[in-house]
mmCIF file of C-alpha atoms in Angstrom:
data_model
loop_
_atom_site.group_PDB
_atom_site.id
_atom_site.type_symbol
_atom_site.label_atom_id
_atom_site.label_comp_id
_atom_site.label_asym_id
_atom_site.label_seq_id
_atom_site.Cartn_x
_atom_site.Cartn_y
_atom_site.Cartn_z
ATOM 1 C CA UNK Q 274 76.487 101.720 95.341
ATOM 2 C CA UNK Q 275 78.634 98.575 94.881
ATOM 3 C CA UNK Q 276 81.225 99.990 97.250
ATOM 4 C CA UNK Q 277 78.543 100.778 99.820
ATOM 5 C CA UNK Q 278 77.138 97.249 99.581
ATOM 6 C CA UNK Q 279 80.648 95.864 99.954
ATOM 7 C CA UNK Q 280 81.136 97.891 103.125
ATOM 8 C CA UNK Q 281 77.776 96.842 104.570
ATOM 9 C CA UNK Q 282 78.565 93.175 103.923
ATOM 10 C CA UNK Q 283 81.407 93.267 106.456
ATOM 11 C CA UNK Q 284 80.789 92.832 110.193
ATOM 12 C CA UNK Q 285 80.411 95.992 112.343
ATOM 13 C CA UNK Q 286 83.966 95.694 113.686
ATOM 14 C CA UNK Q 287 85.434 95.927 110.169
ATOM 15 C CA UNK Q 288 83.202 98.882 109.325
ATOM 16 C CA UNK Q 289 84.369 100.685 112.462
ATOM 17 C CA UNK Q 290 88.006 100.012 111.603
ATOM 18 C CA UNK Q 291 87.440 101.526 108.161
ATOM 19 C CA UNK Q 292 85.893 104.652 109.671
ATOM 20 C CA UNK Q 293 88.683 104.631 112.234
ATOM 21 C CA UNK Q 294 91.301 104.813 109.483
ATOM 22 C CA UNK Q 295 89.423 107.687 107.859
ATOM 23 C CA UNK Q 296 89.570 109.545 111.168
ATOM 24 C CA UNK Q 297 93.196 108.589 111.854
ATOM 25 C CA UNK Q 298 94.407 109.964 108.533
ATOM 26 C CA UNK Q 299 92.178 113.034 108.767
ATOM 27 C CA UNK Q 300 93.563 113.903 112.186
ATOM 28 C CA UNK Q 301 97.149 113.111 111.224
ATOM 29 C CA UNK Q 302 97.230 115.064 107.956
ATOM 30 C CA UNK Q 303 95.282 117.891 109.532
ATOM 31 C CA UNK Q 304 98.269 118.594 111.781
ATOM 32 C CA UNK Q 305 101.585 116.977 110.826
ATOM 33 C CA UNK Q 306 102.111 118.615 107.386
ATOM 34 C CA UNK Q 307 101.939 122.030 109.074
ATOM 35 C CA UNK Q 308 104.012 121.173 112.156
ATOM 36 C CA UNK Q 309 107.394 122.160 110.708
ATOM 37 C CA UNK Q 310 106.086 125.589 109.658
ATOM 38 C CA UNK Q 311 104.601 126.133 113.121
ATOM 39 C CA UNK Q 312 107.856 125.214 114.852
ATOM 40 C CA UNK Q 313 110.054 127.357 112.607
ATOM 41 C CA UNK Q 314 107.861 130.356 111.772
ATOM 42 C CA UNK Q 315 105.423 130.325 114.692
ATOM 43 C CA UNK Q 316 107.835 129.459 117.501
ATOM 44 C CA UNK Q 317 111.059 130.703 115.901
ATOM 45 C CA UNK Q 318 112.953 127.425 116.362
ATOM 46 C CA UNK Q 319 116.096 126.621 114.410
ATOM 47 C CA UNK Q 320 116.129 124.105 111.590
ATOM 48 C CA UNK Q 321 118.145 121.728 113.793
ATOM 49 C CA UNK Q 322 115.501 121.778 116.534
ATOM 50 C CA UNK Q 323 112.683 121.361 114.017
ATOM 51 C CA UNK Q 324 114.468 118.401 112.480
ATOM 52 C CA UNK Q 325 115.001 116.872 115.916
ATOM 53 C CA UNK Q 326 111.322 117.146 116.876
ATOM 54 C CA UNK Q 327 110.152 115.672 113.573
ATOM 55 C CA UNK Q 328 112.833 112.991 113.648
ATOM 56 C CA UNK Q 329 111.885 111.907 117.181
ATOM 57 C CA UNK Q 330 108.260 111.496 116.097
ATOM 58 C CA UNK Q 331 109.213 109.423 113.067
ATOM 59 C CA UNK Q 332 111.726 107.296 114.979
ATOM 60 C CA UNK Q 333 109.248 106.671 117.805
ATOM 61 C CA UNK Q 334 106.762 105.315 115.291
ATOM 62 C CA UNK Q 335 108.868 103.451 112.745
ATOM 63 C CA UNK Q 336 111.267 101.946 115.271
ATOM 64 C CA UNK Q 337 108.579 100.619 117.610
ATOM 65 C CA UNK Q 338 106.141 99.019 115.170
ATOM 66 C CA UNK Q 339 107.263 95.588 116.312
ATOM 67 C CA UNK Q 340 106.348 96.525 119.899
ATOM 68 C CA UNK Q 341 102.810 97.367 118.813
ATOM 69 C CA UNK Q 342 102.567 94.153 116.812
ATOM 70 C CA UNK Q 343 103.695 91.995 119.727
ATOM 71 C CA UNK Q 344 101.347 93.813 122.082
ATOM 72 C CA UNK Q 345 98.437 93.106 119.728
ATOM 73 C CA UNK Q 346 99.306 89.406 119.672
ATOM 74 C CA UNK Q 347 99.675 89.067 123.438
ATOM 75 C CA UNK Q 348 97.174 91.544 124.840
ATOM 76 C CA UNK Q 349 94.586 91.589 122.067
ATOM 77 C CA UNK Q 350 94.434 94.024 119.168
ATOM 78 C CA UNK Q 351 91.389 95.869 120.537
ATOM 79 C CA UNK Q 352 93.090 97.164 123.666
ATOM 80 C CA UNK Q 353 96.217 98.164 121.760
ATOM 81 C CA UNK Q 354 94.166 100.108 119.200
ATOM 82 C CA UNK Q 355 92.338 101.974 121.971
ATOM 83 C CA UNK Q 356 95.596 102.695 123.834
ATOM 84 C CA UNK Q 357 97.234 103.960 120.633
ATOM 85 C CA UNK Q 358 94.425 106.366 119.830
ATOM 86 C CA UNK Q 359 94.410 107.580 123.433
ATOM 87 C CA UNK Q 360 98.142 108.298 123.287
ATOM 88 C CA UNK Q 361 97.729 110.113 119.960
ATOM 89 C CA UNK Q 362 95.030 112.266 121.609
ATOM 90 C CA UNK Q 363 97.441 113.231 124.392
ATOM 91 C CA UNK Q 364 100.330 113.822 122.000
ATOM 92 C CA UNK Q 365 98.410 116.125 119.697
ATOM 93 C CA UNK Q 366 96.953 117.997 122.671
ATOM 94 C CA UNK Q 367 100.498 118.640 123.910
ATOM 95 C CA UNK Q 368 101.402 120.141 120.540
ATOM 96 C CA UNK Q 369 98.570 122.613 121.102
ATOM 97 C CA UNK Q 370 99.290 123.414 124.743
ATOM 98 C CA UNK Q 371 103.098 123.491 124.942
ATOM 99 C CA UNK Q 372 105.776 125.637 123.331
ATOM 100 C CA UNK Q 373 108.874 124.415 125.188
ATOM 101 C CA UNK Q 374 111.265 121.933 123.628
ATOM 102 C CA UNK Q 375 110.675 119.362 126.403
ATOM 103 C CA UNK Q 376 106.911 119.443 125.876
ATOM 104 C CA UNK Q 377 107.270 119.262 122.108
ATOM 105 C CA UNK Q 378 109.620 116.284 122.345
ATOM 106 C CA UNK Q 379 107.173 114.560 124.693
ATOM 107 C CA UNK Q 380 104.368 115.244 122.212
ATOM 108 C CA UNK Q 381 106.487 113.789 119.407
ATOM 109 C CA UNK Q 382 107.262 110.646 121.388
ATOM 110 C CA UNK Q 383 103.619 110.115 122.383
ATOM 111 C CA UNK Q 384 102.240 110.662 118.884
ATOM 112 C CA UNK Q 385 104.903 108.426 117.353
ATOM 113 C CA UNK Q 386 104.411 105.662 119.924
ATOM 114 C CA UNK Q 387 100.665 105.875 119.307
ATOM 115 C CA UNK Q 388 101.147 105.111 115.624
ATOM 116 C CA UNK Q 389 103.518 102.267 116.478
ATOM 117 C CA UNK Q 390 100.773 100.737 118.626
ATOM 118 C CA UNK Q 391 97.621 101.061 116.556
ATOM 119 C CA UNK Q 392 98.989 100.656 113.014
ATOM 120 C CA UNK Q 393 99.970 96.957 113.260
ATOM 121 C CA UNK Q 394 97.123 96.279 115.708
ATOM 122 C CA UNK Q 395 94.475 97.638 113.328
ATOM 123 C CA UNK Q 396 95.790 95.532 110.471
ATOM 124 C CA UNK Q 397 95.981 92.458 112.668
ATOM 125 C CA UNK Q 398 92.380 92.932 113.828
ATOM 126 C CA UNK Q 399 91.227 93.603 110.257
ATOM 127 C CA UNK Q 400 92.923 90.422 109.018
ATOM 128 C CA UNK Q 401 91.193 88.417 111.759
ATOM 129 C CA UNK Q 402 87.721 89.847 111.177
ATOM 130 C CA UNK Q 403 87.748 89.882 107.357
ATOM 131 C CA UNK Q 404 88.486 86.181 106.900
ATOM 132 C CA UNK Q 405 88.508 85.091 103.251
ATOM 133 C CA UNK Q 406 87.599 88.629 102.139
ATOM 134 C CA UNK Q 407 90.837 90.032 103.495
ATOM 135 C CA UNK Q 408 91.950 91.524 100.156
ATOM 136 C CA UNK Q 409 88.683 93.466 99.744
ATOM 137 C CA UNK Q 410 88.912 94.644 103.360
ATOM 138 C CA UNK Q 411 92.408 96.017 102.836
ATOM 139 C CA UNK Q 412 91.346 97.603 99.547
ATOM 140 C CA UNK Q 413 88.548 99.446 101.357
ATOM 141 C CA UNK Q 414 91.020 100.260 104.121
ATOM 142 C CA UNK Q 415 93.164 102.023 101.499
ATOM 143 C CA UNK Q 416 90.126 103.891 100.190
ATOM 144 C CA UNK Q 417 89.215 105.224 103.632
ATOM 145 C CA UNK Q 418 92.848 106.049 104.404
ATOM 146 C CA UNK Q 419 93.187 107.946 101.126
ATOM 147 C CA UNK Q 420 89.986 109.873 101.816
ATOM 148 C CA UNK Q 421 91.322 110.926 105.199
ATOM 149 C CA UNK Q 422 94.614 111.980 103.645
ATOM 150 C CA UNK Q 423 92.634 114.216 101.278
ATOM 151 C CA UNK Q 424 90.282 115.700 103.891
ATOM 152 C CA UNK Q 425 92.968 116.289 106.536
ATOM 153 C CA UNK Q 426 95.132 118.884 104.761
ATOM 154 C CA UNK Q 427 92.075 120.745 103.505
ATOM 155 C CA UNK Q 428 90.591 120.948 106.996
ATOM 156 C CA UNK Q 429 93.970 121.853 108.436
ATOM 157 C CA UNK Q 430 94.457 124.728 106.028
ATOM 158 C CA UNK Q 431 91.086 126.148 107.101
ATOM 159 C CA UNK Q 432 91.798 125.770 110.825
ATOM 160 C CA UNK Q 433 95.199 127.398 110.427
ATOM 161 C CA UNK Q 434 93.360 130.564 109.458
ATOM 162 C CA UNK Q 435 92.464 130.641 113.173
ATOM 163 C CA UNK Q 436 95.801 129.388 114.532
ATOM 164 C CA UNK Q 437 97.892 126.251 114.890
ATOM 165 C CA UNK Q 438 96.427 125.404 118.285
ATOM 166 C CA UNK Q 439 92.933 125.218 116.813
ATOM 167 C CA UNK Q 440 94.187 122.659 114.310
ATOM 168 C CA UNK Q 441 96.049 120.648 116.970
ATOM 169 C CA UNK Q 442 93.088 120.575 119.356
ATOM 170 C CA UNK Q 443 90.758 119.547 116.542
ATOM 171 C CA UNK Q 444 93.105 116.688 115.622
ATOM 172 C CA UNK Q 445 93.280 115.652 119.281
ATOM 173 C CA UNK Q 446 89.481 115.785 119.450
ATOM 174 C CA UNK Q 447 89.162 113.478 116.443
ATOM 175 C CA UNK Q 448 91.393 110.904 118.119
ATOM 176 C CA UNK Q 449 89.484 111.260 121.385
ATOM 177 C CA UNK Q 450 86.215 110.455 119.571
ATOM 178 C CA UNK Q 451 87.854 107.470 117.876
ATOM 179 C CA UNK Q 452 89.122 106.211 121.231
ATOM 180 C CA UNK Q 453 85.637 106.302 122.749
ATOM 181 C CA UNK Q 454 84.019 104.752 119.661
ATOM 182 C CA UNK Q 455 86.437 101.821 119.678
ATOM 183 C CA UNK Q 456 85.943 101.246 123.388
ATOM 184 C CA UNK Q 457 82.173 101.129 122.877
ATOM 185 C CA UNK Q 458 81.860 99.253 119.581
ATOM 186 C CA UNK Q 459 84.877 97.019 118.956
ATOM 187 C CA UNK Q 460 84.114 93.553 120.367
ATOM 188 C CA UNK Q 461 86.851 92.157 122.622
ATOM 189 C CA UNK Q 462 88.782 89.236 121.189
ATOM 190 C CA UNK Q 463 90.773 87.046 123.527
ATOM 191 C CA UNK Q 464 94.375 86.764 122.392
ATOM 192 C CA UNK Q 465 95.758 83.289 121.819
ATOM 193 C CA UNK Q 466 97.765 82.092 124.840
ATOM 194 C CA UNK Q 467 101.466 82.880 124.420
ATOM 195 C CA UNK Q 468 103.670 79.807 124.142
ATOM 196 C CA UNK Q 469 107.003 81.653 124.085
ATOM 197 C CA UNK Q 470 108.622 84.917 125.130
ATOM 198 C CA UNK Q 471 108.518 88.149 123.130
ATOM 199 C CA UNK Q 472 112.157 87.862 122.068
ATOM 200 C CA UNK Q 473 111.524 84.296 120.922
ATOM 201 C CA UNK Q 474 108.579 85.545 118.849
ATOM 202 C CA UNK Q 475 110.756 88.188 117.226
ATOM 203 C CA UNK Q 476 113.455 85.643 116.478
ATOM 204 C CA UNK Q 477 110.848 83.346 114.944
ATOM 205 C CA UNK Q 478 109.685 86.085 112.578
ATOM 206 C CA UNK Q 479 113.158 87.322 111.674
ATOM 207 C CA UNK Q 480 114.346 83.756 111.042
ATOM 208 C CA UNK Q 481 111.419 83.174 108.679
ATOM 209 C CA UNK Q 482 113.532 83.559 105.561
ATOM 210 C CA UNK Q 483 110.671 83.600 103.026
ATOM 211 C CA UNK Q 484 108.933 86.370 104.972
ATOM 212 C CA UNK Q 485 112.070 88.476 105.419
ATOM 213 C CA UNK Q 486 112.899 88.057 101.730
ATOM 214 C CA UNK Q 487 109.352 89.146 100.874
ATOM 215 C CA UNK Q 488 109.587 92.164 103.207
ATOM 216 C CA UNK Q 489 112.902 93.211 101.658
ATOM 217 C CA UNK Q 490 111.553 92.766 98.130
ATOM 218 C CA UNK Q 491 108.491 94.868 98.956
ATOM 219 C CA UNK Q 492 110.630 97.569 100.559
ATOM 220 C CA UNK Q 493 110.961 98.990 97.064
ATOM 221 C CA UNK Q 494 107.194 99.481 96.871
ATOM 222 C CA UNK Q 495 107.191 101.545 100.072
ATOM 223 C CA UNK Q 496 110.183 103.607 98.958
ATOM 224 C CA UNK Q 497 108.546 104.347 95.605
ATOM 225 C CA UNK Q 498 105.205 105.207 97.209
ATOM 226 C CA UNK Q 499 106.945 107.929 99.231
ATOM 227 C CA UNK Q 500 107.974 109.604 95.967
ATOM 228 C CA UNK Q 501 104.389 110.811 95.609
ATOM 229 C CA UNK Q 502 105.412 113.321 98.279
ATOM 230 C CA UNK Q 503 109.013 114.009 97.214
ATOM 231 C CA UNK Q 504 110.074 113.390 93.620
ATOM 232 C CA UNK Q 505 106.770 113.789 91.796
ATOM 233 C CA UNK Q 506 105.837 117.157 93.376
ATOM 234 C CA UNK Q 507 109.349 118.436 92.642
ATOM 235 C CA UNK Q 508 109.100 117.123 89.088
ATOM 236 C CA UNK Q 509 105.724 118.812 88.586
ATOM 237 C CA UNK Q 510 107.130 122.147 89.753
ATOM 238 C CA UNK Q 511 110.202 121.828 87.537
ATOM 239 C CA UNK Q 512 108.178 120.795 84.492
ATOM 240 C CA UNK Q 513 105.603 123.582 84.713
ATOM 241 C CA UNK Q 514 107.267 126.344 86.685
ATOM 242 C CA UNK Q 515 104.152 126.458 88.893
ATOM 243 C CA UNK Q 516 104.200 125.512 92.584
ATOM 244 C CA UNK Q 517 100.515 124.550 92.508
ATOM 245 C CA UNK Q 518 101.285 121.689 90.116
ATOM 246 C CA UNK Q 519 102.591 119.685 93.075
ATOM 247 C CA UNK Q 520 99.096 119.665 94.583
ATOM 248 C CA UNK Q 521 97.635 118.308 91.354
ATOM 249 C CA UNK Q 522 99.929 115.287 91.602
ATOM 250 C CA UNK Q 523 98.587 114.351 95.018
ATOM 251 C CA UNK Q 524 94.981 115.175 94.139
ATOM 252 C CA UNK Q 525 95.004 113.121 90.944
ATOM 253 C CA UNK Q 526 96.389 110.033 92.674
ATOM 254 C CA UNK Q 527 93.946 110.394 95.562
ATOM 255 C CA UNK Q 528 90.897 110.624 93.316
ATOM 256 C CA UNK Q 529 92.084 107.635 91.286
ATOM 257 C CA UNK Q 530 92.416 105.587 94.468
ATOM 258 C CA UNK Q 531 88.928 106.515 95.605
ATOM 259 C CA UNK Q 532 87.389 105.645 92.251
ATOM 260 C CA UNK Q 533 89.166 102.414 91.320
ATOM 261 C CA UNK Q 534 90.824 100.712 94.307
ATOM 262 C CA UNK Q 535 88.025 98.313 95.216
ATOM 263 C CA UNK Q 536 87.124 97.575 91.587
ATOM 264 C CA UNK Q 537 90.724 96.654 90.765
ATOM 265 C CA UNK Q 538 91.123 94.403 93.801
ATOM 266 C CA UNK Q 539 87.814 92.640 93.242
ATOM 267 C CA UNK Q 540 88.577 92.012 89.561
ATOM 268 C CA UNK Q 541 92.141 90.763 90.096
ATOM 269 C CA UNK Q 542 91.312 88.519 93.046
ATOM 270 C CA UNK Q 543 89.377 86.206 90.732
ATOM 271 C CA UNK Q 544 92.265 85.880 88.262
ATOM 272 C CA UNK Q 545 95.825 84.733 88.730
ATOM 273 C CA UNK Q 546 97.953 84.397 91.842
ATOM 274 C CA UNK Q 547 98.561 87.055 94.473
ATOM 275 C CA UNK Q 548 102.303 87.044 93.816
ATOM 276 C CA UNK Q 549 101.746 87.660 90.099
ATOM 277 C CA UNK Q 550 99.585 90.689 90.790
ATOM 278 C CA UNK Q 551 102.038 92.039 93.358
ATOM 279 C CA UNK Q 552 104.855 91.778 90.806
ATOM 280 C CA UNK Q 553 102.628 93.371 88.151
ATOM 281 C CA UNK Q 554 101.887 96.263 90.480
ATOM 282 C CA UNK Q 555 105.605 96.729 91.139
ATOM 283 C CA UNK Q 556 106.304 96.786 87.401
ATOM 284 C CA UNK Q 557 103.675 99.500 86.998
ATOM 285 C CA UNK Q 558 105.254 101.542 89.805
ATOM 286 C CA UNK Q 559 108.618 101.204 88.059
ATOM 287 C CA UNK Q 560 107.164 102.281 84.713
ATOM 288 C CA UNK Q 561 105.638 105.329 86.404
ATOM 289 C CA UNK Q 562 109.055 106.986 86.537
ATOM 290 C CA UNK Q 563 109.577 106.904 82.770
ATOM 291 C CA UNK Q 564 107.092 109.559 81.428
ATOM 292 C CA UNK Q 565 108.291 112.427 83.700
ATOM 293 C CA UNK Q 566 111.826 112.145 82.316
ATOM 294 C CA UNK Q 567 110.504 113.668 79.089
ATOM 295 C CA UNK Q 568 109.774 117.026 80.731
ATOM 296 C CA UNK Q 569 111.774 117.305 83.953
ATOM 297 C CA UNK Q 570 115.254 117.644 82.491
ATOM 298 C CA UNK Q 571 114.877 120.922 80.627
ATOM 299 C CA UNK Q 572 114.065 124.416 81.841
ATOM 300 C CA UNK Q 573 110.386 125.088 82.693
ATOM 301 C CA UNK Q 574 108.340 127.457 80.533
ATOM 302 C CA UNK Q 575 108.295 131.106 81.568
ATOM 303 C CA UNK Q 576 104.806 132.362 80.838
ATOM 304 C CA UNK Q 577 103.304 130.037 78.254
ATOM 305 C CA UNK Q 578 100.326 128.479 80.041
ATOM 306 C CA UNK Q 579 99.523 126.029 77.262
ATOM 307 C CA UNK Q 580 103.095 124.746 77.263
ATOM 308 C CA UNK Q 581 103.020 124.364 81.045
ATOM 309 C CA UNK Q 582 99.827 122.290 80.794
ATOM 310 C CA UNK Q 583 101.369 120.044 78.159
ATOM 311 C CA UNK Q 584 104.514 119.566 80.251
ATOM 312 C CA UNK Q 585 102.397 118.643 83.271
ATOM 313 C CA UNK Q 586 100.750 115.726 81.463
ATOM 314 C CA UNK Q 587 103.712 113.274 81.589
ATOM 315 C CA UNK Q 588 104.242 113.971 85.305
ATOM 316 C CA UNK Q 589 100.554 113.489 86.092
ATOM 317 C CA UNK Q 590 100.489 110.349 83.928
ATOM 318 C CA UNK Q 591 103.457 108.995 85.877
ATOM 319 C CA UNK Q 592 101.831 109.716 89.245
ATOM 320 C CA UNK Q 593 98.600 108.014 88.129
ATOM 321 C CA UNK Q 594 100.585 105.016 86.900
ATOM 322 C CA UNK Q 595 102.344 104.827 90.259
ATOM 323 C CA UNK Q 596 99.010 105.011 92.077
ATOM 324 C CA UNK Q 597 97.637 102.270 89.829
ATOM 325 C CA UNK Q 598 100.573 100.014 90.621
ATOM 326 C CA UNK Q 599 100.016 100.569 94.336
ATOM 327 C CA UNK Q 600 96.297 99.821 93.973
ATOM 328 C CA UNK Q 601 97.155 96.547 92.245
ATOM 329 C CA UNK Q 602 99.814 95.393 94.723
ATOM 330 C CA UNK Q 603 99.046 96.748 98.192
ATOM 331 C CA UNK Q 604 95.869 94.834 99.149
ATOM 332 C CA UNK Q 605 97.469 91.523 98.180
ATOM 333 C CA UNK Q 606 100.640 92.389 100.096
ATOM 334 C CA UNK Q 607 98.569 93.056 103.221
ATOM 335 C CA UNK Q 608 96.606 89.855 102.594
ATOM 336 C CA UNK Q 609 99.742 87.699 102.342
ATOM 337 C CA UNK Q 610 101.652 88.979 105.374
ATOM 338 C CA UNK Q 611 99.656 87.006 108.003
ATOM 339 C CA UNK Q 612 99.913 83.847 105.881
ATOM 340 C CA UNK Q 613 103.681 83.593 106.398
ATOM 341 C CA UNK Q 614 103.400 82.501 110.041
ATOM 342 C CA UNK Q 615 101.167 81.100 112.721
ATOM 343 C CA UNK Q 616 97.985 83.031 113.613
ATOM 344 C CA UNK Q 617 99.264 83.955 117.070
ATOM 345 C CA UNK Q 618 101.958 86.169 115.525
ATOM 346 C CA UNK Q 619 99.863 88.131 113.020
ATOM 347 C CA UNK Q 620 100.541 91.459 114.736
ATOM 348 C CA UNK Q 621 104.255 90.728 115.067
ATOM 349 C CA UNK Q 622 104.522 89.951 111.355
ATOM 350 C CA UNK Q 623 102.838 93.254 110.498
ATOM 351 C CA UNK Q 624 105.090 95.063 112.968
ATOM 352 C CA UNK Q 625 108.316 93.643 111.523
ATOM 353 C CA UNK Q 626 107.106 94.325 107.990
ATOM 354 C CA UNK Q 627 106.523 97.984 108.849
ATOM 355 C CA UNK Q 628 109.908 98.303 110.543
ATOM 356 C CA UNK Q 629 111.557 97.069 107.329
ATOM 357 C CA UNK Q 630 109.305 99.379 105.296
ATOM 358 C CA UNK Q 631 110.132 102.384 107.475
ATOM 359 C CA UNK Q 632 113.859 101.813 107.087
ATOM 360 C CA UNK Q 633 113.397 101.379 103.341
ATOM 361 C CA UNK Q 634 111.386 104.591 103.030
ATOM 362 C CA UNK Q 635 114.009 106.567 104.965
ATOM 363 C CA UNK Q 636 116.918 105.173 102.959
ATOM 364 C CA UNK Q 637 114.975 105.511 99.708
ATOM 365 C CA UNK Q 638 114.146 109.155 100.313
ATOM 366 C CA UNK Q 639 117.759 109.879 101.248
ATOM 367 C CA UNK Q 640 119.001 108.184 98.071
ATOM 368 C CA UNK Q 641 116.457 109.927 95.853
ATOM 369 C CA UNK Q 642 117.262 113.255 97.497
ATOM 370 C CA UNK Q 643 120.945 112.700 96.771
ATOM 371 C CA UNK Q 644 120.128 111.784 93.153
ATOM 372 C CA UNK Q 645 117.993 114.930 92.814
ATOM 373 C CA UNK Q 646 120.793 117.176 94.095
ATOM 374 C CA UNK Q 647 123.435 115.407 92.028
ATOM 375 C CA UNK Q 648 121.308 115.435 88.893
ATOM 376 C CA UNK Q 649 120.663 119.146 89.244
ATOM 377 C CA UNK Q 650 124.347 119.859 89.819
ATOM 378 C CA UNK Q 651 125.617 117.907 86.795
ATOM 379 C CA UNK Q 652 122.658 118.646 84.518
ATOM 380 C CA UNK Q 653 121.220 115.117 84.642
ATOM 381 C CA UNK Q 654 117.610 115.669 85.635
ATOM 382 C CA UNK Q 655 116.825 112.089 84.642
ATOM 383 C CA UNK Q 656 119.017 110.594 87.383
ATOM 384 C CA UNK Q 657 116.479 110.288 90.290
ATOM 385 C CA UNK Q 658 113.811 108.956 87.948
ATOM 386 C CA UNK Q 659 116.197 106.332 86.603
ATOM 387 C CA UNK Q 660 117.116 105.275 90.142
ATOM 388 C CA UNK Q 661 113.448 104.768 91.004
ATOM 389 C CA UNK Q 662 112.876 102.835 87.781
ATOM 390 C CA UNK Q 663 115.704 100.452 88.668
ATOM 391 C CA UNK Q 664 114.427 100.045 92.233
ATOM 392 C CA UNK Q 665 110.949 99.138 91.014
ATOM 393 C CA UNK Q 666 112.319 96.607 88.538
ATOM 394 C CA UNK Q 667 114.495 95.002 91.209
ATOM 395 C CA UNK Q 668 111.533 94.727 93.588
ATOM 396 C CA UNK Q 669 109.345 93.158 90.906
ATOM 397 C CA UNK Q 670 112.094 90.715 89.932
ATOM 398 C CA UNK Q 671 112.639 89.782 93.578
ATOM 399 C CA UNK Q 672 108.940 89.057 94.082
ATOM 400 C CA UNK Q 673 108.738 86.947 90.936
ATOM 401 C CA UNK Q 674 111.834 85.005 91.978
ATOM 402 C CA UNK Q 675 110.288 84.217 95.362
ATOM 403 C CA UNK Q 676 107.083 83.112 93.631
ATOM 404 C CA UNK Q 677 108.888 80.846 91.166
ATOM 405 C CA UNK Q 678 110.891 79.249 93.970
ATOM 406 C CA UNK Q 679 107.621 78.457 95.758
ATOM 407 C CA UNK Q 680 108.546 80.363 98.926
ATOM 408 C CA UNK Q 681 105.455 82.569 99.017
ATOM 409 C CA UNK Q 682 102.211 81.392 100.667
ATOM 410 C CA UNK Q 683 99.442 80.102 98.440
ATOM 411 C CA UNK Q 684 95.870 81.268 98.738
ATOM 412 C CA UNK Q 685 95.679 82.855 102.222
ATOM 413 C CA UNK Q 686 93.445 81.137 104.747
ATOM 414 C CA UNK Q 687 91.361 83.046 107.287
ATOM 415 C CA UNK Q 688 93.054 83.986 110.537
ATOM 416 C CA UNK Q 689 91.139 82.325 113.391
ATOM 417 C CA UNK Q 690 89.220 84.707 115.643
ATOM 418 C CA UNK Q 691 89.547 84.008 119.356
ATOM 419 C CA UNK Q 692 86.272 84.719 121.097
#
């Protein structure tokens, strides 16, 4: 009930953006996790082609976040959000209707560009509308996003019993509904008049040393978050000898986020500084990689169910600790980003932050993958977990150093809304 009252206390635009994120993640996770299987098994494409299609989608999104952020600042976040959802509708529809490599690449580019447009624009609009309650708004944003990430794969697995096209068309339909809803409900907000060129805006953000240092320090958080989908599922399988254990890792973290995200943010906001809580969250994410080391180095049990359950506990405890650290840090990270610069560049700041985060996630996954292969080859199963522990500690130390040097913003002020 408290969560419901919290949602109702926000203006209609914020409530729509929350529902929008639920739909965005539902549609995305309904389709994308099953795309590689469809391309390889359904269409008989080689691993190289599959990798190219998936890589083009990721590059189109991660590499163009700053474009979406600048567009939100100059054209207004509302129009960019609507355009992004419309492009995602077209991209997912192409996945359903085309089998040729040219069509699939076009679908990948459209769906990736769509994410590059609406992701920074949504956060910019949310920061503007939420005002002083920005942290709570981003906490609820995480809750709705997590719910969509849980519903999407479940719905996708059901639709795949029909065929892949049914799943793709359903995902496209979800984005089409979101596009119409935003066009009808989101109030237009006039963007602040631009006083400089786009390249000058980018240079202003990149030359903001405190912000770039903050983005680099928080890159560790993004890289560690991605281990919920790489290292922890692999560790659960190795510890228990059961493939289904990987699903428990994701499910446990998702349910924890739904139950505690808003409560944690609301409680911490009244105590201490934002930077302190961000560093605390990073320390928790670092500590999350310690318990699994106890059970992921040895051979998994063969048939002993009770032993498998016991060996799963440290991995699940680590994943819950990681999720807790993210729940502590993420809303305050999102709250601080707009406070580094002038209000007219809110979208650009989010865009640059996500470009840095995307690069960090890619490099982090590559490094962890190398550590996993190397550890398996030399009999050092602890190696990838130790690497993640060090990364989390470095990120926490970097954030604390920035805080002690006084380079981080104080209590964030509301971003002015241009009527």
